[in-house]
Short mmCIF file of C-alpha atoms and ligand atoms in Angstrom, two decimals:
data_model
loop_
_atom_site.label_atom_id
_atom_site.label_comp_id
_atom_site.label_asym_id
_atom_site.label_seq_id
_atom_site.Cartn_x
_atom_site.Cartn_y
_atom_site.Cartn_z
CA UNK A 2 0.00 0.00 0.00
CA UNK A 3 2.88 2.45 1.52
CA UNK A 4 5.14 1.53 -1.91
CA UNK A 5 1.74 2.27 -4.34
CA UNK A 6 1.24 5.48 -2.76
CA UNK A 7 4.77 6.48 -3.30
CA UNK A 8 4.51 5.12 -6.39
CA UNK A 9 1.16 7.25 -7.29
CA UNK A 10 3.07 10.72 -6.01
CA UNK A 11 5.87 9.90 -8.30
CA UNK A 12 3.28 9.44 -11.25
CA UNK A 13 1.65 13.16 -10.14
CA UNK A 14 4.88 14.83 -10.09
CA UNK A 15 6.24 13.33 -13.01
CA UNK A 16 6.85 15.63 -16.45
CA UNK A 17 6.83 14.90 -19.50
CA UNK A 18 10.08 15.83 -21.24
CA UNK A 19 9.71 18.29 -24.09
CA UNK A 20 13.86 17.90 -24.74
CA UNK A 21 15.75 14.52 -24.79
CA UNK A 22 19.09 13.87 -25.82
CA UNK A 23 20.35 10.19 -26.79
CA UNK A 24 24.17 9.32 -25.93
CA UNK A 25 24.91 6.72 -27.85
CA UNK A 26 23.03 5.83 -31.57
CA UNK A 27 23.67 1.61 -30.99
CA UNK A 28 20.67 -0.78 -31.00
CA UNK A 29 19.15 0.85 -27.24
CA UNK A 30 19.99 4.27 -28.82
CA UNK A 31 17.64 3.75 -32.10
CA UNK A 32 15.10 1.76 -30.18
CA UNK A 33 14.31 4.22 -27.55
CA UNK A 34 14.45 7.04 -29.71
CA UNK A 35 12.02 4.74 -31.97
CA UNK A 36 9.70 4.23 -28.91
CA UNK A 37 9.65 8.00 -27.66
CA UNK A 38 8.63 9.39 -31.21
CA UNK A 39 6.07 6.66 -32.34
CA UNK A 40 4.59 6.35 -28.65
CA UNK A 41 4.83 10.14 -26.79
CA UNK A 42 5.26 12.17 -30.02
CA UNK A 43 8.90 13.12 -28.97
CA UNK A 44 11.91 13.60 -31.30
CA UNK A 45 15.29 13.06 -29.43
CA UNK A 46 18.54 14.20 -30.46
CA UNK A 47 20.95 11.18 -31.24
CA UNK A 48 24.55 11.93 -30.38
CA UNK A 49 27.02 9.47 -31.19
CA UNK A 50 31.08 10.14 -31.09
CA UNK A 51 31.00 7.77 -34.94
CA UNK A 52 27.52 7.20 -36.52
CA UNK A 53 24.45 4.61 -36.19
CA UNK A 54 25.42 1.73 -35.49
CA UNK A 55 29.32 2.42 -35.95
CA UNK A 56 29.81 -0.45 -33.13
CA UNK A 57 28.25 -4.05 -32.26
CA UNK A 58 25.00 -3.13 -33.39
CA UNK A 59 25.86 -2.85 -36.85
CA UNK A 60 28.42 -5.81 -36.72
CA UNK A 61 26.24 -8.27 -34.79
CA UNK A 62 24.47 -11.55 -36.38
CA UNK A 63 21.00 -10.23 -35.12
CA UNK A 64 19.87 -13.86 -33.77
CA UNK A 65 16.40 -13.76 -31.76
CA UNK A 66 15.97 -16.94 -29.64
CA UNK A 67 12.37 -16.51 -28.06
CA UNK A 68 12.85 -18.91 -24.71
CA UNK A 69 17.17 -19.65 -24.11
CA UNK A 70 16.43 -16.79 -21.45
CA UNK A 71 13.89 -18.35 -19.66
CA UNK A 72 14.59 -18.92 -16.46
CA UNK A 73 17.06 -15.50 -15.77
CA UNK A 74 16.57 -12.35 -14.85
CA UNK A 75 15.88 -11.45 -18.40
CA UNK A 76 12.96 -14.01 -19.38
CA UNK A 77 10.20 -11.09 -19.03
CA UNK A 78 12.59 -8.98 -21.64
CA UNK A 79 12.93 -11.67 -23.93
CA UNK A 80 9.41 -12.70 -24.23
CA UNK A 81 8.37 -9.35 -24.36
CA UNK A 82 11.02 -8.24 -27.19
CA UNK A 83 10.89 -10.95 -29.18
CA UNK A 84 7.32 -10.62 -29.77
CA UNK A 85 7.98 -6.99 -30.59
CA UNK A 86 10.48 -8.05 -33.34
CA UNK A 87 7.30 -9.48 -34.86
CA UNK A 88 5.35 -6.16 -34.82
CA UNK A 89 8.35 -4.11 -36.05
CA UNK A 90 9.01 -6.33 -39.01
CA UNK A 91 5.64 -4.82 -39.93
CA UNK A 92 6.25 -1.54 -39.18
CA UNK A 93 9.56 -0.69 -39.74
CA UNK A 94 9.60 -2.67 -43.51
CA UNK A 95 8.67 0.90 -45.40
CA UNK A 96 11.78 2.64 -43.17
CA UNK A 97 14.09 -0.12 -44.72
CA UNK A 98 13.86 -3.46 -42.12
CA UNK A 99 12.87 -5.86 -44.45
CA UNK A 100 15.22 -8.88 -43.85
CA UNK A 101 13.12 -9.84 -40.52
CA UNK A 102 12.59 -14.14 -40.65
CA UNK A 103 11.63 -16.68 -39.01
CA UNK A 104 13.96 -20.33 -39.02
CA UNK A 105 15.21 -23.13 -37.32
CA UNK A 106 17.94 -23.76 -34.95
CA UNK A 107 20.57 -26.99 -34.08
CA UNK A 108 23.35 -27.06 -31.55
CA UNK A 109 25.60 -29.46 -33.51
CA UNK A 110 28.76 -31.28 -31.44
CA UNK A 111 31.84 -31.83 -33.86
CA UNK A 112 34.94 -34.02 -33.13
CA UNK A 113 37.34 -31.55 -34.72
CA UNK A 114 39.90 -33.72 -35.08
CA UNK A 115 38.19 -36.16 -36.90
CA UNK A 116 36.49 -33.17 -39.12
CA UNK A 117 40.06 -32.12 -40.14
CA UNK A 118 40.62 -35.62 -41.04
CA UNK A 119 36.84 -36.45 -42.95
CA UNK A 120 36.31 -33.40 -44.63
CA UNK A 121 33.41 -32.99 -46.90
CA UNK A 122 31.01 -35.27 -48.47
CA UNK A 123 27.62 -36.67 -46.65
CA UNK A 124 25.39 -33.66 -45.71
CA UNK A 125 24.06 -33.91 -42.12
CA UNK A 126 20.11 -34.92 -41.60
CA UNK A 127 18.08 -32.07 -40.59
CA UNK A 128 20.89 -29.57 -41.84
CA UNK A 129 20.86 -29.17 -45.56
CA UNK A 130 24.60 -26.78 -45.78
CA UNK A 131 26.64 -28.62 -43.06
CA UNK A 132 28.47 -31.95 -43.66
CA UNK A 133 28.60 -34.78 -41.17
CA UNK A 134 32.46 -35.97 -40.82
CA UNK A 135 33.08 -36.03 -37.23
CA UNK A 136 29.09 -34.64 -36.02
CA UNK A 137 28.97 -36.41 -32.59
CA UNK A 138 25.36 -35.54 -32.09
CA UNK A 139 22.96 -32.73 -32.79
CA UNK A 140 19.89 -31.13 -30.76
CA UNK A 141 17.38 -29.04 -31.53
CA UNK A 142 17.40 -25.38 -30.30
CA UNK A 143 14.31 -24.23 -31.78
CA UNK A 144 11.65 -23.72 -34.76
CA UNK A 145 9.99 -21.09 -36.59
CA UNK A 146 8.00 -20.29 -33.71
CA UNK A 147 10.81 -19.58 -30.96
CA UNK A 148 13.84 -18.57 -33.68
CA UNK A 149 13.79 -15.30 -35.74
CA UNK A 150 16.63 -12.79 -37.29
CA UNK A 151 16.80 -9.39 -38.20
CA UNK A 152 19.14 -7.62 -40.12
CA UNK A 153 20.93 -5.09 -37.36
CA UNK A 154 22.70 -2.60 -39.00
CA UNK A 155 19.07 -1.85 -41.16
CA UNK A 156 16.94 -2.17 -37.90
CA UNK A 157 18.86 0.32 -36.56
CA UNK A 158 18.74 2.64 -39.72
CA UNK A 159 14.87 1.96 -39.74
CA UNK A 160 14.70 2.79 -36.12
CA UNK A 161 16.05 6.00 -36.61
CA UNK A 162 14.37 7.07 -40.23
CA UNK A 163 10.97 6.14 -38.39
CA UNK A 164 11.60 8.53 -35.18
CA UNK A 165 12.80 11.36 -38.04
CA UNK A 166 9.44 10.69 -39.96
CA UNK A 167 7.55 10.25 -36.67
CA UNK A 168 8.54 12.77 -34.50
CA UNK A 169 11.32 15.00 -35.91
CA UNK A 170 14.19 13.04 -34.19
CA UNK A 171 17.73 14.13 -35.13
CA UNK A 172 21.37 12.92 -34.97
CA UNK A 173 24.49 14.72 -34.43
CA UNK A 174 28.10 14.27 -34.35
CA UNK A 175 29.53 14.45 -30.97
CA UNK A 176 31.39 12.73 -28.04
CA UNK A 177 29.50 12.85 -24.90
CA UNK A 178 31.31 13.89 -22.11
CA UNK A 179 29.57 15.03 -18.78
CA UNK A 180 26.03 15.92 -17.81
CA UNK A 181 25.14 19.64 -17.21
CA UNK A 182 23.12 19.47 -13.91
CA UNK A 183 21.35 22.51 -12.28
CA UNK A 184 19.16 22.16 -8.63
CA UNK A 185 19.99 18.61 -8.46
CA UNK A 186 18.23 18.29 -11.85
CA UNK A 187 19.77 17.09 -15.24
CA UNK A 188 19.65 20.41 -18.33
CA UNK A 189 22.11 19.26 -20.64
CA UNK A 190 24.53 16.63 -22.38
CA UNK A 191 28.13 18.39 -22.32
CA UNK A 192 30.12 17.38 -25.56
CA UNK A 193 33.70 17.39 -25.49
CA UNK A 194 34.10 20.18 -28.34
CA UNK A 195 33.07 22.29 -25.08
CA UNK A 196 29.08 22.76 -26.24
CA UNK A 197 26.14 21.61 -24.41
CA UNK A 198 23.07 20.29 -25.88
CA UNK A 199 20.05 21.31 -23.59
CA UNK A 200 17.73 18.76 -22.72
CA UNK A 201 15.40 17.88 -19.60
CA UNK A 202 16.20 13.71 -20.19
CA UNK A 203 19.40 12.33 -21.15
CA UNK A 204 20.11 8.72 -22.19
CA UNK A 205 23.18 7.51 -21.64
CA UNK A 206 23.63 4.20 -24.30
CA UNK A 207 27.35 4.11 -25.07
CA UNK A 208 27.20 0.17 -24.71
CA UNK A 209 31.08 -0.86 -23.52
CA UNK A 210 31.61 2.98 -23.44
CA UNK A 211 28.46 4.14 -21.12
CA UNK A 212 30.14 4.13 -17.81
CA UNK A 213 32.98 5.98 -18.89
CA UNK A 214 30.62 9.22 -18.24
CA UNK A 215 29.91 7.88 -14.48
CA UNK A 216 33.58 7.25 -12.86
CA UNK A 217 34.94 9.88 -10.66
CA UNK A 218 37.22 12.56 -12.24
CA UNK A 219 40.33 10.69 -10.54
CA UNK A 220 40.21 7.88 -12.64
CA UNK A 221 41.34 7.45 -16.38
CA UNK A 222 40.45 5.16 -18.34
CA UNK A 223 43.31 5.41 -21.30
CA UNK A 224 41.34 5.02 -24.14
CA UNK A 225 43.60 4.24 -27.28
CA UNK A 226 44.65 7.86 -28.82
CA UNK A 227 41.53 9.59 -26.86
CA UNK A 228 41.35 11.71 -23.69
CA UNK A 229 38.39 12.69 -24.11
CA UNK A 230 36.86 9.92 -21.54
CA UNK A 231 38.64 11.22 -18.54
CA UNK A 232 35.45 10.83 -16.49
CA UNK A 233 33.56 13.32 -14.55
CA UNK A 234 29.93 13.99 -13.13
CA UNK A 235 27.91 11.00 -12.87
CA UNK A 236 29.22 9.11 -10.72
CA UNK A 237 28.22 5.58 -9.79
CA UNK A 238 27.28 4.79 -13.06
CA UNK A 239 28.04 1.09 -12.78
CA UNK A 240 30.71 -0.64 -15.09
CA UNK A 241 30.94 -2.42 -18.17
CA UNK A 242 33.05 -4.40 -19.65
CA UNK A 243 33.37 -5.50 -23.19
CA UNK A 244 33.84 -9.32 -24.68
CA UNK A 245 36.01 -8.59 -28.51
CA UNK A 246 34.19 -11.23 -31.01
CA UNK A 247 35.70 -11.04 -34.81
CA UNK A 248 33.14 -12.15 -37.81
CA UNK A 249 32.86 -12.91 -40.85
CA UNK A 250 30.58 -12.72 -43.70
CA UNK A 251 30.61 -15.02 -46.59
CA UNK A 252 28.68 -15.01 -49.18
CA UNK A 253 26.74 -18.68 -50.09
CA UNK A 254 25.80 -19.85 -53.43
CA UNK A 255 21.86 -20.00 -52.11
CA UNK A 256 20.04 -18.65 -49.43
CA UNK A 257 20.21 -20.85 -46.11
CA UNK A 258 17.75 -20.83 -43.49
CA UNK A 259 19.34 -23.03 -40.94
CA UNK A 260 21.26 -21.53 -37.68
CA UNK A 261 23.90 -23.84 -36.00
CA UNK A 262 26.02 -22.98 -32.93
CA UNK A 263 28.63 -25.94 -33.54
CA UNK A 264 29.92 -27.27 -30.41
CA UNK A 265 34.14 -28.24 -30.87
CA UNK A 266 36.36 -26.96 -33.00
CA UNK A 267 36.39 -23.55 -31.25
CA UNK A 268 32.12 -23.00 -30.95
CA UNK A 269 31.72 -21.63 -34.42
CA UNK A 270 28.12 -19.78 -34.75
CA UNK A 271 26.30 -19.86 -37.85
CA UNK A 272 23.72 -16.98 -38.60
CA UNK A 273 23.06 -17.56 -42.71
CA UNK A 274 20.69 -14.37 -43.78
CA UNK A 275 18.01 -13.76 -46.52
CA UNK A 276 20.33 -12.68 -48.82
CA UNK A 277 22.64 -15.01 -48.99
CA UNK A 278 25.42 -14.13 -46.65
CA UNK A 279 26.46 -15.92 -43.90
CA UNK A 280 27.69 -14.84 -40.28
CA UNK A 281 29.94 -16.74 -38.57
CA UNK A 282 31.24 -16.01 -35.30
CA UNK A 283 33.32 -17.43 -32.55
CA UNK A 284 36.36 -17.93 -30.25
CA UNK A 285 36.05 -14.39 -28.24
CA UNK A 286 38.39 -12.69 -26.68
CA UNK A 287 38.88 -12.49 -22.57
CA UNK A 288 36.52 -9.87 -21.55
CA UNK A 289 38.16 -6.28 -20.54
CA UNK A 290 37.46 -2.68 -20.00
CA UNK A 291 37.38 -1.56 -24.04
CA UNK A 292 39.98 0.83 -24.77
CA UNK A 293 39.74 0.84 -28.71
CA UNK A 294 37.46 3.32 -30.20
CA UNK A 295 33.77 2.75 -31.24
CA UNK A 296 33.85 1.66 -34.77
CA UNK A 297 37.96 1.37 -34.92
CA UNK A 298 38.46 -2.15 -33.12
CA UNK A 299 41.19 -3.96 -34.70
CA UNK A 300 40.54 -6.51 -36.77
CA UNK A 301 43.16 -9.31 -36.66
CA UNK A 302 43.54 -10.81 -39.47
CA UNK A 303 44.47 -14.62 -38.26
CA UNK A 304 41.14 -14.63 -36.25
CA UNK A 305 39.30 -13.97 -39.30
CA UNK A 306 41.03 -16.51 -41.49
CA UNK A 307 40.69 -19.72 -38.70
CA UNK A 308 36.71 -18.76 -38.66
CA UNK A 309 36.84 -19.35 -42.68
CA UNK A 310 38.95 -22.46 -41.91
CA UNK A 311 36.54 -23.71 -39.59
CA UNK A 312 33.68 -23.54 -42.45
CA UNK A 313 35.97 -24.79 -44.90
CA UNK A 314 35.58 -28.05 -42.50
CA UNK A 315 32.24 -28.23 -41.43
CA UNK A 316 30.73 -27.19 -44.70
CA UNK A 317 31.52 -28.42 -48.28
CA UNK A 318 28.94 -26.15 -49.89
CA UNK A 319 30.49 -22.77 -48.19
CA UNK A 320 34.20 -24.10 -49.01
CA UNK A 321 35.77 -21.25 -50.65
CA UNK A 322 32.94 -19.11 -50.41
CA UNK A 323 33.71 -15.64 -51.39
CA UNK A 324 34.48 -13.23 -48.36
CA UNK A 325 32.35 -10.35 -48.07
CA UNK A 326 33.38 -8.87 -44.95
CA UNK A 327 36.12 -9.71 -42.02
CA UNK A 328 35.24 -7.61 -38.71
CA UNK A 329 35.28 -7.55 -35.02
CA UNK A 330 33.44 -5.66 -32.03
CA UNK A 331 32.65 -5.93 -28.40
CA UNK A 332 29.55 -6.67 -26.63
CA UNK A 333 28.87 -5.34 -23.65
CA UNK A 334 28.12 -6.90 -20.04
CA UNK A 335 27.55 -5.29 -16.77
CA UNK A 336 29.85 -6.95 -13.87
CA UNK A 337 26.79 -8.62 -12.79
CA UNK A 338 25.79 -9.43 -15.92
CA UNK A 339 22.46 -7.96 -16.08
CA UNK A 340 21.59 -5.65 -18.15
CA UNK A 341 21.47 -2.19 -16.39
CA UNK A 342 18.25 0.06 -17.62
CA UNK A 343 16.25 2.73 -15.99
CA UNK A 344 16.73 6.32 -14.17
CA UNK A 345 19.91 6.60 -12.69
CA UNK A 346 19.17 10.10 -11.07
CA UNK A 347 16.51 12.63 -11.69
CA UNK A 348 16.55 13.43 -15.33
CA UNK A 349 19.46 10.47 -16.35
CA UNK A 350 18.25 7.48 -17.40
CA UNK A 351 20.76 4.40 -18.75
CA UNK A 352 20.26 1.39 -20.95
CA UNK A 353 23.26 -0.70 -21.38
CA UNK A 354 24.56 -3.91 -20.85
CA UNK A 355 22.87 -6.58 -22.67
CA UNK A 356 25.55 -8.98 -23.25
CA UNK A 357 25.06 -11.14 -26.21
CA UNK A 358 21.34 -10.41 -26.51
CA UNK A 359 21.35 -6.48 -27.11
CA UNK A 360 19.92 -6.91 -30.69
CA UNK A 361 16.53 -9.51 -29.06
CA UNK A 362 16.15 -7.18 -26.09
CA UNK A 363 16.57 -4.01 -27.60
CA UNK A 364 12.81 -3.16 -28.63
CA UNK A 365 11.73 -3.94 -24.67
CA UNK A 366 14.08 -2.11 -23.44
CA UNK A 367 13.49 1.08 -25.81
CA UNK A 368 9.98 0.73 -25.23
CA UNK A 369 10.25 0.67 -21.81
CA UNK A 370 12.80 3.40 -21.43
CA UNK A 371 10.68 5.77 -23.84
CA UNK A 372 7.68 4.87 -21.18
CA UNK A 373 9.57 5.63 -18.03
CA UNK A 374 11.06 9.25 -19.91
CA UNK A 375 7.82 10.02 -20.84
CA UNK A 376 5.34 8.89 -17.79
CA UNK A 377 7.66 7.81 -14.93
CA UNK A 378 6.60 4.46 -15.05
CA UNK A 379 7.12 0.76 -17.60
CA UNK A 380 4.06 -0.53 -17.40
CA UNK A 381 5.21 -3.28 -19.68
CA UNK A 382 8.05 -4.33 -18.17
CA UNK A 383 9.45 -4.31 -14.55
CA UNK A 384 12.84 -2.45 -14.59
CA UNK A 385 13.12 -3.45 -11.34
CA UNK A 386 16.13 -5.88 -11.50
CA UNK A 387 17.55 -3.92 -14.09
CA UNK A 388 17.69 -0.78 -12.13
CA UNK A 389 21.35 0.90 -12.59
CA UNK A 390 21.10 1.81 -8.82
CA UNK A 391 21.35 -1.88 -7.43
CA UNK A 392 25.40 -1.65 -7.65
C1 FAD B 28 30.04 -10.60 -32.70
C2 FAD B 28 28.74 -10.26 -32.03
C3 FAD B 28 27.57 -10.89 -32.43
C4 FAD B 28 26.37 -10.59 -31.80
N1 FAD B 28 25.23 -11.22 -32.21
C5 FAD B 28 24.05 -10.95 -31.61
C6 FAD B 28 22.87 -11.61 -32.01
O1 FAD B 28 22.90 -12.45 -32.93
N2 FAD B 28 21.71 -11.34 -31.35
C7 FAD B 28 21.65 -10.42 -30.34
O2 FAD B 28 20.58 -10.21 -29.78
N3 FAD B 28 22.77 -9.73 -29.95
C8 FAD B 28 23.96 -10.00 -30.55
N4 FAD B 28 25.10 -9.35 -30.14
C9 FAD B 28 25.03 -8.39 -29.01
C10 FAD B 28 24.63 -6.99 -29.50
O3 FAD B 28 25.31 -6.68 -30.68
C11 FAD B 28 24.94 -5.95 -28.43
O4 FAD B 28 24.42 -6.33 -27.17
C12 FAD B 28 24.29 -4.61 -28.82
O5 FAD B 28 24.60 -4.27 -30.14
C13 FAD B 28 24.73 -3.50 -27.88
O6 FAD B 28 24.09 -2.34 -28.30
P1 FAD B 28 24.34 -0.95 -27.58
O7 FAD B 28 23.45 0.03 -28.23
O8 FAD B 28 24.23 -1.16 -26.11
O9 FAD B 28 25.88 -0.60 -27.81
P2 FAD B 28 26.78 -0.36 -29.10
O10 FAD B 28 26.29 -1.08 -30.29
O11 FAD B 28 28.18 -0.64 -28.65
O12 FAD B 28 26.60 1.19 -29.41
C14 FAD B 28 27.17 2.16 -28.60
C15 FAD B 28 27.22 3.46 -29.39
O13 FAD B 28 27.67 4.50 -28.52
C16 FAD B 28 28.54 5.35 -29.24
N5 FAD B 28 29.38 6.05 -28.28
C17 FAD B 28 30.35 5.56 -27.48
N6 FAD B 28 30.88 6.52 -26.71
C18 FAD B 28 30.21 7.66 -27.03
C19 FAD B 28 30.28 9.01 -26.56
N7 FAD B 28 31.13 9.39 -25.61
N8 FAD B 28 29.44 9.92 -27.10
C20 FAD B 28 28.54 9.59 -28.07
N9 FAD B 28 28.44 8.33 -28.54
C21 FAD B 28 29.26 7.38 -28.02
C22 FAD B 28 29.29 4.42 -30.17
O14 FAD B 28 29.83 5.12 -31.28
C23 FAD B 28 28.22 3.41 -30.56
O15 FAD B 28 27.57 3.77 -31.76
C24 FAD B 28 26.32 -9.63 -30.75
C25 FAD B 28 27.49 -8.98 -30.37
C26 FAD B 28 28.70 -9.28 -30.98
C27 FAD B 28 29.95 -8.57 -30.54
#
């Protein structure tokens, strides 16, 4: 009773922002701004240090796996998003997002040795692109009702050309750098140029880069050629660390509609698309506190080159496919591994976090951000364990 009257008094006193500013135009970025234009009729300004999507968002497969989070603190998020996927396909299709599909799944365990040894020849049951020398076993993962895809550097771009159309939403060019605060109350996201862009919400949605803004002015984090993150402000805005995965894209001879997340031979995943290309992705790096710039992560060549050796073994139909693309990127995790999402302080509000599932969760979370900006309250989805204050 005591916690639904507090609640009710922080409904009465809420405002609606007429001015929010977006740090960060990843995934959460583009989804909440997506969510605050086509829901409240407000057009945020998008600031992000490269462009849309510069980062994982436009470098990740874009897998959506309806129940592999049941069970953790992200089930409700998962359920919730991936049905959302569904409705956006529709609605985001004239702004560009048109690869959205449904498909099956396999978790397929390879002897590598005996892979090396085999390769090519008989094509595994159930798997019409992947061969069978040295398959141990397979197991379903999922159908067309639990196993989708999206394209996620074009959700993204149709995110953001819907919230232009919808509400006037903008993007500029800019590193975020501190918070302007005035009466305990948030007016502005400082840029490092020295300008201020005035706002009564800010979003903070840097991914590996978002609690760079929160640590205390002491402490540097030596970002590769930048000193721009020196840190200031916010403070306890909790940390993040990023997990470096290369990729790479090869182009089939057909379109495949089969994902596999091989099991051996270094854990090779398997995203094949609508148009032909496949993702493949595996053999991270330890996670760390990222240091390389968004959109300027090294790609190492020998990385690249052992993922197309892998296929070369598991696959005679993608042997010597062409490469279209060699790249690499970090997803971010919180230390606790939950995503962190909600209102930090009065007028700061943070989505981050979301580990390997940042493209599946990102429409719940923007949708539930945009709700909590606009009306002080997610009545679709409990931020509760998500909230960035739990640290
Ligand atoms: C190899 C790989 C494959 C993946 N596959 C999948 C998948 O199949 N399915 C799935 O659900 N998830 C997948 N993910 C996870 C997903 O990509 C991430 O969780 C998600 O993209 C994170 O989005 P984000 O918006 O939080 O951060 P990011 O995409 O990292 O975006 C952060 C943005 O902030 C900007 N920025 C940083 N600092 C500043 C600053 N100071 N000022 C302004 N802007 C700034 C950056 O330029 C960047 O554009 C994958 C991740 C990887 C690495």
């Amino acid at each position: 009773m005591a916690a639904c009257a507090a609640s009710a008094r922080g409904l009465a006193t809420h405002k609606k922002p007429q001015q929010v500013v977006i740090a960060g135009g990843g995934v959460i970025g583009c989804a909440t701004a997506y969510f605050l234009a086509k829901e409240h009729g407000i057009g945020p300004t998008i600031v992000d240090r490269k462009s849309i999507a510069a980062a994982a968002s436009g470098n990740a497969g874009g897998f959506l796996a309806r129940d592999w989070n049941d069970g953790s603190p992200t089930q409700e998020m998962t359920h919730r998003s991936f049905d959302l996927h569904a409705t956006l396909a529709e609605d985001l299709k004239k702004y560009g997002a048109t690869d959205y599909r449904r498909l099956t799944c396999v978790a397929v365990g390879v002897d590598g040795r005996t892979a090396v040894q085999k390769p090519g020849g008989k094509k595994l049951e159930n798997v019409d692109w992947a061969d069978s020398a040295g398959v141990m076993g397979m197991r379903p993962m999922g159908d067309e009702s639990t196993i989708a895809q999206v394209h996620p550097r074009k959700l993204c771009d149709a995110f953001v050309a819907a919230a232009k159309d919808l509400a006037g939403a903008s993007v500029v060019e800019g590193c975020a750098s501190g918070l302007r605060e005035e009466d305990g109350r948030v007016t502005g996201l400082e840029l490092s140029d020295g300008t201020c862009i005035e706002a009564d919400a800010v979003v903070l949605c840097m991914g590996p880069w978002s609690h760079a803004l929160g640590r205390p002015k002491t402490e540097k984090l030596g970002l590769r050629g930048d000193s721009d993150y020196s840190g200031w402000g916010l403070q306890n805005c909790p940390l993040v660390v990023g997990t470096k995965y290369h990729a790479v894209l090869l182009q089939a001879p057909r379109v495949l509609s089969q994902s596999v997340f091989f099991q051996g031979l270094g854990d090779p995943e398997v995203y094949p698309r609508p148009d032909g290309e496949v993702y493949v992705t595996g053999s991270p790096d330890p996670a760390d506190i990222v240091r390389d710039l968004p959109g300027e992560t090294e790609v190492r060549d020998e990385v690249c080159d052992q993922l197309v050796a892998k296929m070369n073994v598991l696959s005679s139909e993608l042997k010597d496919a062409p490469i279209n693309h060699k790249q690499a990127c970090h997803l971010p995790s919180a230390v606790d591994g939950v995503p962190v999402v909600g209102e930090l302080r009065s007028g700061a509000y943070v989505g981050y976090g979301h580990g390997c599932w940042g493209i599946l969760l990102a429409p719940a979370t923007g949708e539930a951000l945009a709700n909590q900006i606009a009306t002080g309250e997610s009545p679709f989805l409990d931020l509760g364990r998500f909230d960035p204050r739990r640290f």
